[in-house]
Short mmCIF file of C-alpha atoms (C1' of nucleotides) in Angstrom, two decimals:
data_model
loop_
_atom_site.label_atom_id
_atom_site.label_comp_id
_atom_site.label_asym_id
_atom_site.label_seq_id
_atom_site.Cartn_x
_atom_site.Cartn_y
_atom_site.Cartn_z
CA UNK Q 1 102.02 126.27 -41.68
CA UNK Q 2 104.46 123.49 -42.09
CA UNK Q 3 101.83 121.17 -43.54
CA UNK Q 4 101.87 122.61 -47.10
CA UNK Q 5 105.72 122.06 -47.33
CA UNK Q 6 105.58 118.55 -46.21
CA UNK Q 7 102.56 117.70 -48.19
CA UNK Q 8 105.36 119.18 -51.38
CA UNK Q 9 107.66 117.00 -50.17
CA UNK Q 10 106.27 114.16 -49.94
CA UNK Q 11 104.60 114.69 -53.71
CA UNK Q 12 108.89 113.32 -54.55
CA UNK Q 13 110.07 111.75 -51.65
CA UNK Q 14 108.80 109.67 -48.88
CA UNK Q 15 109.91 110.96 -44.82
CA UNK Q 16 109.68 109.20 -41.69
CA UNK Q 17 108.40 111.20 -38.65
CA UNK Q 18 111.90 111.89 -37.33
CA UNK Q 19 112.74 113.08 -40.34
CA UNK Q 20 109.84 116.08 -40.49
CA UNK Q 21 110.73 116.99 -36.96
CA UNK Q 22 114.32 117.42 -37.66
CA UNK Q 23 113.61 119.58 -40.92
CA UNK Q 24 111.30 121.69 -39.09
CA UNK Q 25 113.91 122.73 -36.97
CA UNK Q 26 115.80 124.55 -40.18
CA UNK Q 27 112.82 126.27 -41.45
CA UNK Q 28 111.88 129.96 -39.66
CA UNK Q 29 108.74 131.08 -41.10
CA UNK Q 30 107.89 135.04 -41.38
CA UNK Q 31 104.59 136.73 -42.79
CA UNK Q 32 105.16 139.17 -45.47
CA UNK Q 33 103.25 142.11 -46.67
CA UNK Q 34 102.70 142.62 -50.06
CA UNK Q 35 105.29 144.84 -51.50
CA UNK Q 36 107.61 143.76 -48.93
CA UNK Q 37 110.79 141.50 -50.05
CA UNK Q 38 113.06 138.92 -49.48
CA UNK Q 39 115.82 140.60 -51.10
CA UNK Q 40 117.33 143.03 -53.21
CA UNK Q 41 118.99 143.32 -55.88
CA UNK Q 42 122.97 143.67 -55.68
CA UNK Q 43 122.52 142.36 -51.45
CA UNK Q 44 123.60 138.61 -50.68
CA UNK Q 45 120.33 136.36 -50.92
CA UNK Q 46 120.53 134.88 -47.62
CA UNK Q 47 117.49 132.66 -48.08
CA UNK Q 48 115.74 129.73 -49.79
CA UNK Q 49 112.48 130.88 -49.37
CA UNK Q 50 108.97 128.14 -49.73
CA UNK Q 51 106.20 129.75 -50.10
CA UNK Q 52 103.53 127.98 -47.88
CA UNK Q 53 100.90 131.20 -48.32
CA UNK Q 54 100.33 134.11 -50.94
CA UNK Q 55 102.32 135.03 -53.87
CA UNK Q 56 106.12 136.35 -54.88
CA UNK Q 57 107.80 136.92 -58.25
CA UNK Q 58 111.20 137.42 -58.68
CA UNK Q 59 112.69 140.45 -61.16
CA UNK Q 60 116.06 141.89 -62.76
CA UNK Q 61 116.09 145.44 -63.20
CA UNK Q 62 118.72 146.42 -66.50
CA UNK Q 63 120.37 149.34 -67.16
CA UNK Q 64 117.78 151.09 -68.52
CA UNK Q 65 115.61 150.82 -65.19
CA UNK Q 66 113.24 147.95 -66.98
CA UNK Q 67 112.29 145.23 -64.97
CA UNK Q 68 112.20 141.81 -66.67
CA UNK Q 69 110.05 139.14 -64.06
CA UNK Q 70 111.98 136.00 -64.11
CA UNK Q 71 109.34 133.66 -61.98
CA UNK Q 72 106.18 134.25 -60.34
CA UNK Q 73 106.34 131.67 -56.83
CA UNK Q 74 102.42 131.00 -55.59
CA UNK Q 75 102.22 129.25 -52.52
CA UNK Q 76 103.92 125.64 -52.83
CA UNK Q 77 106.70 126.61 -54.62
CA UNK Q 78 110.41 127.98 -53.73
CA UNK Q 79 112.28 130.81 -54.57
CA UNK Q 80 115.19 132.27 -54.09
CA UNK Q 81 118.18 133.86 -56.21
CA UNK Q 82 119.96 130.47 -56.42
CA UNK Q 83 123.19 131.48 -57.54
CA UNK Q 84 123.94 134.59 -55.27
CA UNK Q 85 121.83 131.58 -52.23
CA UNK Q 86 124.68 128.98 -52.93
CA UNK Q 87 127.62 131.49 -53.89
CA UNK Q 88 127.10 133.97 -51.53
CA UNK Q 89 127.72 136.24 -54.72
CA UNK Q 90 125.61 139.49 -54.68
CA UNK Q 91 122.04 138.72 -55.91
CA UNK Q 92 120.59 139.23 -59.83
CA UNK Q 93 116.95 139.17 -59.01
CA UNK Q 94 115.15 141.00 -56.46
CA UNK Q 95 112.00 139.12 -55.02
CA UNK Q 96 108.98 140.67 -53.16
CA UNK Q 97 105.46 139.83 -52.29
CA UNK Q 98 102.66 140.61 -54.43
CA UNK Q 99 100.31 139.83 -52.03
CA UNK Q 100 100.28 139.22 -47.85
CA UNK Q 101 102.02 135.86 -47.64
CA UNK Q 102 103.66 133.51 -45.39
CA UNK Q 103 107.09 131.82 -46.22
CA UNK Q 104 109.59 129.47 -45.10
CA UNK Q 105 112.93 130.66 -44.40
CA UNK Q 106 116.23 128.12 -44.60
CA UNK Q 107 119.99 129.51 -44.69
CA UNK Q 108 122.59 128.42 -47.22
CA UNK Q 109 124.15 126.86 -44.18
CA UNK Q 110 121.39 124.96 -42.43
CA UNK Q 111 120.16 123.64 -46.14
CA UNK Q 112 123.89 122.31 -46.16
CA UNK Q 113 123.29 120.89 -42.24
CA UNK Q 114 119.90 119.74 -43.68
CA UNK Q 115 120.93 117.82 -47.01
CA UNK Q 116 123.31 115.83 -44.57
CA UNK Q 117 121.04 114.67 -41.87
CA UNK Q 118 118.44 114.07 -43.91
CA UNK Q 119 120.15 112.92 -47.42
CA UNK Q 120 116.52 111.87 -49.36
CA UNK Q 121 116.51 115.94 -49.70
CA UNK Q 122 119.24 116.03 -51.91
CA UNK Q 123 116.82 113.67 -54.14
CA UNK Q 124 113.90 115.94 -53.41
CA UNK Q 125 115.98 119.32 -54.95
CA UNK Q 126 117.21 116.94 -57.56
CA UNK Q 127 113.70 115.90 -58.39
CA UNK Q 128 112.72 120.12 -57.78
CA UNK Q 129 115.50 121.10 -60.20
CA UNK Q 130 115.43 118.46 -62.66
CA UNK Q 131 111.67 119.78 -63.29
CA UNK Q 132 112.36 123.19 -63.07
CA UNK Q 133 115.26 123.20 -65.76
CA UNK Q 134 113.05 121.23 -68.19
CA UNK Q 135 110.65 124.52 -67.88
CA UNK Q 136 113.08 126.35 -68.29
CA UNK Q 137 114.43 124.91 -71.66
CA UNK Q 138 111.25 124.90 -73.09
CA UNK Q 139 110.77 128.22 -72.03
CA UNK Q 140 113.51 129.55 -73.79
CA UNK Q 141 112.91 128.09 -77.16
CA UNK Q 142 109.64 129.15 -77.06
CA UNK Q 143 110.77 132.81 -76.68
CA UNK Q 144 112.91 132.26 -79.90
CA UNK Q 145 110.36 130.10 -81.70
CA UNK Q 146 106.87 131.63 -80.89
CA UNK Q 147 105.09 134.78 -81.17
CA UNK Q 148 104.30 137.29 -79.03
CA UNK Q 149 100.97 136.15 -79.44
CA UNK Q 150 101.55 132.23 -79.19
CA UNK Q 151 103.36 132.87 -76.00
CA UNK Q 152 100.69 134.48 -74.14
CA UNK Q 153 97.80 132.26 -75.28
CA UNK Q 154 100.17 129.21 -73.89
CA UNK Q 155 100.74 130.94 -70.79
CA UNK Q 156 97.15 131.68 -70.17
CA UNK Q 157 96.37 127.69 -70.90
CA UNK Q 158 98.28 126.36 -68.32
CA UNK Q 159 98.04 128.76 -65.46
CA UNK Q 160 94.79 129.45 -66.29
CA UNK Q 161 93.84 129.74 -61.87
CA UNK Q 162 97.33 131.73 -61.75
CA UNK Q 163 96.68 134.42 -64.69
CA UNK Q 164 93.83 135.37 -62.26
CA UNK Q 165 95.84 137.44 -59.86
CA UNK Q 166 98.48 138.76 -62.05
CA UNK Q 167 98.21 142.38 -63.41
CA UNK Q 168 98.68 142.30 -67.17
CA UNK Q 169 102.05 144.85 -66.65
CA UNK Q 170 103.92 141.88 -65.00
CA UNK Q 171 102.30 139.26 -67.29
CA UNK Q 172 104.18 141.32 -70.20
CA UNK Q 173 107.24 141.47 -68.01
CA UNK Q 174 107.77 137.82 -67.67
CA UNK Q 175 107.08 137.45 -71.40
CA UNK Q 176 109.50 139.99 -72.64
CA UNK Q 177 106.92 142.02 -73.89
CA UNK Q 178 106.02 146.01 -73.47
CA UNK Q 179 102.33 146.28 -71.68
CA UNK Q 180 101.07 147.74 -75.34
CA UNK Q 181 101.57 145.37 -77.31
CA UNK Q 182 99.95 142.43 -74.69
CA UNK Q 183 97.47 144.85 -74.80
CA UNK Q 184 96.64 144.74 -78.03
CA UNK Q 185 97.08 140.97 -78.65
CA UNK Q 186 94.19 140.59 -76.30
CA UNK Q 187 91.76 140.77 -78.30
CA UNK Q 188 92.73 138.42 -80.91
CA UNK Q 189 92.98 135.48 -78.29
CA UNK Q 190 89.99 134.12 -77.61
CA UNK Q 191 90.91 131.84 -74.76
CA UNK Q 192 87.74 128.96 -75.00
CA UNK Q 193 86.94 125.77 -72.82
CA UNK Q 194 89.09 123.03 -73.46
CA UNK F 1 137.07 106.40 -70.95
CA UNK F 2 135.67 106.82 -66.78
CA UNK F 3 138.63 109.22 -66.05
CA UNK F 4 136.68 111.73 -67.03
CA UNK F 5 133.30 111.45 -65.65
CA UNK F 6 134.89 110.65 -62.10
CA UNK F 7 137.20 113.14 -62.79
CA UNK F 8 133.42 115.59 -63.23
CA UNK F 9 131.66 113.43 -60.55
CA UNK F 10 134.90 114.48 -57.72
CA UNK F 11 134.34 118.13 -58.45
CA UNK F 12 130.98 118.05 -56.69
CA UNK F 13 131.16 114.78 -54.76
CA UNK F 14 133.56 112.40 -52.69
CA UNK F 15 133.27 108.79 -53.70
CA UNK F 16 134.42 105.78 -52.44
CA UNK F 17 135.99 103.02 -54.38
CA UNK F 18 133.28 100.97 -54.22
CA UNK F 19 131.46 103.41 -55.04
CA UNK F 20 132.67 104.01 -58.79
CA UNK F 21 132.37 100.31 -59.22
CA UNK F 22 129.08 100.25 -59.12
CA UNK F 23 129.25 103.05 -60.97
CA UNK F 24 130.92 101.75 -63.55
CA UNK F 25 128.91 98.81 -64.02
CA UNK F 26 125.86 101.06 -64.84
CA UNK F 27 127.32 102.98 -67.87
CA UNK F 28 127.86 101.74 -71.54
CA UNK F 29 130.26 103.34 -73.31
CA UNK F 30 129.59 104.86 -77.37
CA UNK F 31 131.21 105.84 -79.81
CA UNK F 32 129.33 108.16 -82.16
CA UNK F 33 130.37 109.39 -85.67
CA UNK F 34 129.64 112.51 -86.50
CA UNK F 35 126.44 113.49 -87.44
CA UNK F 36 125.32 110.19 -85.57
CA UNK F 37 121.81 110.88 -83.71
CA UNK F 38 121.46 109.73 -80.07
CA UNK F 39 118.12 111.05 -80.08
CA UNK F 40 115.53 111.76 -82.83
CA UNK F 41 112.57 113.93 -81.74
CA UNK F 42 109.78 112.65 -81.44
CA UNK F 43 111.47 109.31 -80.24
CA UNK F 44 111.22 108.10 -76.59
CA UNK F 45 114.97 109.50 -75.34
CA UNK F 46 116.18 106.13 -73.39
CA UNK F 47 119.74 107.43 -72.57
CA UNK F 48 121.08 110.33 -70.34
CA UNK F 49 124.28 110.81 -71.83
CA UNK F 50 127.51 112.07 -70.54
CA UNK F 51 130.48 112.83 -73.34
CA UNK F 52 133.42 112.01 -72.39
CA UNK F 53 134.98 113.29 -76.00
CA UNK F 54 133.89 115.28 -78.76
CA UNK F 55 130.81 117.54 -78.76
CA UNK F 56 127.08 117.18 -79.14
CA UNK F 57 124.07 119.33 -79.39
CA UNK F 58 120.45 119.53 -79.18
CA UNK F 59 118.08 120.99 -81.27
CA UNK F 60 114.13 121.44 -81.85
CA UNK F 61 112.74 121.95 -85.36
CA UNK F 62 109.63 124.52 -85.13
CA UNK F 63 106.87 124.00 -87.91
CA UNK F 64 108.25 126.24 -90.14
CA UNK F 65 111.61 123.86 -90.12
CA UNK F 66 113.50 126.13 -88.58
CA UNK F 67 116.07 124.42 -85.78
CA UNK F 68 116.36 126.25 -82.94
CA UNK F 69 119.71 125.02 -80.82
CA UNK F 70 118.74 124.23 -77.29
CA UNK F 71 122.44 123.53 -76.09
CA UNK F 72 125.85 122.49 -77.11
CA UNK F 73 128.26 119.35 -75.25
CA UNK F 74 131.27 119.31 -75.22
CA UNK F 75 133.28 116.88 -73.20
CA UNK F 76 132.49 117.11 -69.26
CA UNK F 77 128.94 118.10 -70.02
CA UNK F 78 125.70 115.46 -69.60
CA UNK F 79 123.18 115.85 -72.80
CA UNK F 80 119.45 114.61 -72.68
CA UNK F 81 115.88 115.16 -73.36
CA UNK F 82 115.61 115.39 -69.57
CA UNK F 83 111.63 115.64 -70.17
CA UNK F 84 111.84 112.18 -71.87
CA UNK F 85 114.17 110.82 -70.23
CA UNK F 86 112.43 110.75 -66.68
CA UNK F 87 109.24 111.01 -67.88
CA UNK F 88 109.43 108.51 -70.77
CA UNK F 89 107.26 111.09 -72.98
CA UNK F 90 108.37 111.39 -76.80
CA UNK F 91 111.42 114.10 -76.89
CA UNK F 92 111.14 117.42 -78.11
CA UNK F 93 114.44 117.36 -79.07
CA UNK F 94 117.08 116.06 -81.18
CA UNK F 95 120.46 115.70 -80.08
CA UNK F 96 123.59 114.00 -82.22
CA UNK F 97 127.31 114.67 -82.51
CA UNK F 98 128.67 117.57 -83.99
CA UNK F 99 132.59 115.71 -84.25
CA UNK F 100 133.35 112.03 -83.57
CA UNK F 101 132.59 111.39 -79.78
CA UNK F 102 132.80 109.48 -77.10
CA UNK F 103 129.62 109.25 -75.03
CA UNK F 104 128.88 107.22 -71.45
CA UNK F 105 124.82 105.98 -71.42
CA UNK F 106 122.97 105.13 -68.66
CA UNK F 107 118.81 104.06 -69.05
CA UNK F 108 116.07 105.62 -67.15
CA UNK F 109 115.64 102.58 -64.87
CA UNK F 110 119.44 101.97 -64.23
CA UNK F 111 120.00 105.99 -62.87
CA UNK F 112 116.44 105.06 -60.73
CA UNK F 113 119.00 102.22 -59.41
CA UNK F 114 122.56 103.53 -59.11
CA UNK F 115 120.50 107.13 -56.89
CA UNK F 116 119.14 103.92 -54.65
CA UNK F 117 122.91 102.08 -54.47
CA UNK F 118 124.76 105.32 -54.48
CA UNK F 119 122.68 107.76 -52.65
CA UNK F 120 125.70 110.45 -52.80
CA UNK F 121 124.67 110.59 -57.13
CA UNK F 122 121.19 112.91 -55.58
CA UNK F 123 123.56 114.94 -54.79
CA UNK F 124 125.46 115.37 -57.77
CA UNK F 125 122.81 115.91 -60.05
CA UNK F 126 120.65 118.00 -57.44
CA UNK F 127 123.89 120.06 -57.69
CA UNK F 128 124.41 119.59 -61.63
CA UNK F 129 121.40 120.99 -62.35
CA UNK F 130 120.80 123.55 -59.63
CA UNK F 131 123.70 124.99 -61.56
CA UNK F 132 122.14 124.09 -65.26
CA UNK F 133 118.84 126.01 -63.97
CA UNK F 134 120.86 129.42 -62.73
CA UNK F 135 122.48 129.53 -66.31
CA UNK F 136 119.03 129.02 -68.24
CA UNK F 137 118.25 131.23 -66.09
CA UNK F 138 120.15 133.77 -67.27
CA UNK F 139 120.13 133.18 -70.85
CA UNK F 140 116.30 133.68 -70.81
CA UNK F 141 116.86 137.13 -68.89
CA UNK F 142 119.30 137.82 -71.36
CA UNK F 143 116.71 136.99 -74.35
CA UNK F 144 114.74 139.92 -72.79
CA UNK F 145 117.26 142.53 -72.17
CA UNK F 146 120.06 142.43 -74.36
CA UNK F 147 120.32 142.75 -77.79
CA UNK F 148 121.63 140.36 -80.52
CA UNK F 149 125.19 142.28 -80.15
CA UNK F 150 125.45 142.45 -76.88
CA UNK F 151 124.28 138.40 -76.38
CA UNK F 152 126.95 137.65 -79.22
CA UNK F 153 129.81 139.53 -77.05
CA UNK F 154 128.37 137.71 -74.00
CA UNK F 155 128.70 134.17 -75.09
CA UNK F 156 132.44 134.71 -77.12
CA UNK F 157 133.94 136.57 -74.18
CA UNK F 158 132.46 133.53 -71.51
CA UNK F 159 133.25 130.16 -73.76
CA UNK F 160 136.04 131.56 -76.21
CA UNK F 161 137.80 127.87 -76.63
CA UNK F 162 133.89 126.11 -77.28
CA UNK F 163 133.22 128.96 -80.01
CA UNK F 164 136.30 127.99 -82.11
CA UNK F 165 134.67 124.49 -82.16
CA UNK F 166 130.76 125.62 -83.68
CA UNK F 167 129.72 126.90 -87.02
CA UNK F 168 128.77 130.25 -87.32
CA UNK F 169 124.90 129.24 -88.65
CA UNK F 170 124.73 127.23 -85.22
CA UNK F 171 125.65 129.64 -83.08
CA UNK F 172 123.28 132.09 -84.50
CA UNK F 173 120.21 129.18 -84.18
CA UNK F 174 121.10 129.02 -80.42
CA UNK F 175 120.85 133.13 -79.70
CA UNK F 176 117.53 133.02 -81.48
CA UNK F 177 119.53 134.73 -84.71
CA UNK F 178 119.27 134.58 -88.36
CA UNK F 179 122.99 133.84 -89.95
CA UNK F 180 122.32 136.52 -91.51
CA UNK F 181 121.89 138.96 -88.41
CA UNK F 182 125.42 137.15 -87.17
CA UNK F 183 127.39 137.53 -90.07
CA UNK F 184 126.26 141.41 -89.99
CA UNK F 185 126.86 142.36 -86.08
CA UNK F 186 130.24 140.33 -85.63
CA UNK F 187 132.17 143.68 -87.97
CA UNK F 188 131.15 146.18 -85.04
CA UNK F 189 132.42 143.73 -82.08
CA UNK F 190 135.99 143.44 -81.91
CA UNK F 191 136.79 141.14 -79.08
CA UNK F 192 140.15 142.03 -77.64
CA UNK F 193 142.62 140.62 -75.16
CA UNK F 194 140.66 141.21 -71.48
"C1'" DA A 1 142.13 118.77 -108.23
"C1'" DA A 2 137.44 118.83 -109.85
"C1'" DA A 3 132.81 119.10 -108.53
"C1'" DT A 4 129.54 119.47 -105.58
"C1'" DT A 5 127.52 120.74 -101.37
"C1'" DC A 6 127.55 123.28 -97.41
"C1'" DA A 7 128.76 128.39 -94.92
"C1'" DA A 8 129.32 132.58 -95.04
"C1'" DT A 9 128.61 137.49 -96.46
"C1'" DT A 10 126.00 141.68 -98.94
"C1'" DG A 11 122.06 143.78 -100.39
"C1'" DA A 12 117.75 145.26 -100.41
"C1'" DT A 13 113.22 145.15 -98.41
"C1'" DC A 14 109.42 143.98 -95.54
"C1'" DC A 15 107.24 143.57 -90.36
"C1'" DA A 16 106.46 142.18 -85.32
"C1'" DG A 17 106.60 144.38 -82.01
"C1'" DA A 18 108.65 148.60 -79.20
"C1'" DT A 19 108.37 152.86 -78.29
"C1'" DC A 20 106.45 157.92 -77.25
"C1'" DA A 21 102.05 160.21 -76.33
"C1'" DA A 22 97.74 161.02 -74.73
"C1'" DC A 23 94.10 158.83 -72.48
"C1'" DT A 24 90.70 156.43 -69.61
"C1'" DA A 25 89.78 152.87 -65.99
"C1'" DT A 26 91.05 151.09 -62.05
"C1'" DT A 27 93.04 150.61 -56.71
"C1'" DT A 28 95.46 152.12 -53.09
"C1'" DG A 29 96.29 154.60 -48.87
"C1'" DG A 30 94.45 158.47 -46.05
"C1'" DC S 1 84.83 157.91 -50.00
"C1'" DC S 2 87.55 161.15 -52.23
"C1'" DA S 3 92.65 162.31 -54.13
"C1'" DA S 4 96.43 160.45 -56.05
"C1'" DA S 5 98.69 157.02 -57.86
"C1'" DT S 6 98.96 152.74 -60.81
"C1'" DA S 7 97.15 150.09 -64.12
"C1'" DG S 8 95.21 149.20 -69.28
"C1'" DT S 9 93.84 151.20 -73.81
"C1'" DT S 10 94.43 153.18 -78.40
"C1'" DG S 11 96.93 155.81 -81.75
"C1'" DA S 12 100.81 156.91 -84.80
"C1'" DT S 13 105.68 156.24 -85.68
"C1'" DC S 14 109.55 153.84 -85.69
"C1'" DT S 15 113.42 150.32 -85.91
"C1'" DG S 16 115.81 146.18 -85.19
"C1'" DG S 17 116.54 141.65 -87.12
"C1'" DA S 18 113.60 138.42 -90.60
"C1'" DT S 19 113.26 137.69 -94.85
"C1'" DC S 20 114.65 137.00 -99.76
"C1'" DA S 21 117.59 136.71 -103.26
"C1'" DA S 22 122.17 137.00 -105.31
"C1'" DT S 23 127.12 135.84 -104.71
"C1'" DT S 24 131.54 134.11 -102.60
"C1'" DG S 25 133.84 131.16 -99.93
"C1'" DA S 26 135.17 126.78 -97.76
"C1'" DA S 27 135.09 122.24 -97.30
"C1'" DT S 28 133.97 117.22 -98.47
"C1'" DT S 29 133.04 113.88 -101.85
"C1'" DT S 30 135.22 111.00 -105.85
#
DNA sequence: AAATTCAATTGATCCAGATCAACTATTTGG
DNA sequence: CCAAATAGTTGATCTGGATCAATTGAATTT
């Protein structure tokens, strides 16, 4: 269960055996059934979540009840409503499991203690957030510059594996398109081998 | 010149006098005239830039030559093409000064050394990136959920000060709107006192 | 302060993608 | 294994915001 998190941590930072032991003590493993929630919009997001198996999604429901997907989180990814988790305010997103999943949970307090006891975790999260930030920036510019078709093409070309696990209506939501539009434009997009 | 950066660092982390001295040695101060570039799209972004005075913008030009503003950076903010800066690839954005400005520059190599010599800087940047990430996420969801008018209203309500320094066509670009659309919708938006 | 360049407004037209609606798969749970 | 729910397709229509074009207004430069 912890193998996967250490593998991911060690892609960014070096850890001693003692550090690993400390890290272990801070995370609580949990199994999630498909459709089970980690946090519901409007509540406080108590945990930062590492996905060791399965697939979660985080999304926001607007006034009209339409859902807008913020992020998909497969194995090896982190998820949370960061704003709520770090500031204690209410959550803007709901997060739930799209498949039966296994996660590692850490509370805000334990997160603070972790970064104090194992300072290299600050570096790890600095690098993690740094990379996410680059991705989010690009996605935002892409939402202004690219057509619906271009956005879809980029997505499938860059995540062919993940796409197979995600129903089309949720992809549409992630891209900010209506399901009908995505259905229609697919016909023009032939994804060939690279 | 360094007062402003220390003020900002110390909003997030505690620094000893010795650490401050070390930090100082890594940053190179520079004055920028209005319209002067920090980096031009397609080149490598050599510096991470702290703005101690003035206002910069980072933007991307698409195939059709349209400019899309990624970020405005007034005093106390950082700017860079993070992807280029950290990975050494070519820059996706251009960054230039919208007003005569003063900045502090640090190279990639010095940034690495800084985080090693003053490890608390990892924490500082972890916190910085964490907050940016929250903002970017919201902006992205907003670009899917809100109308042009709502996006504009949010922007002016949350940054009334900054708005006064930014010409309307650049605001339009930042919001992903045409200048004409922004001009028109302004008539419906009465920004009252809170 | 006149000249040039750049920013903002206003009008007319157009279009990508949304919405509404009906129908057809495909899942999922009992 | 069947019923009910959910996901995907296709067609017809609508619309927010883009684009094109002309005009006015404000800054910079000389």
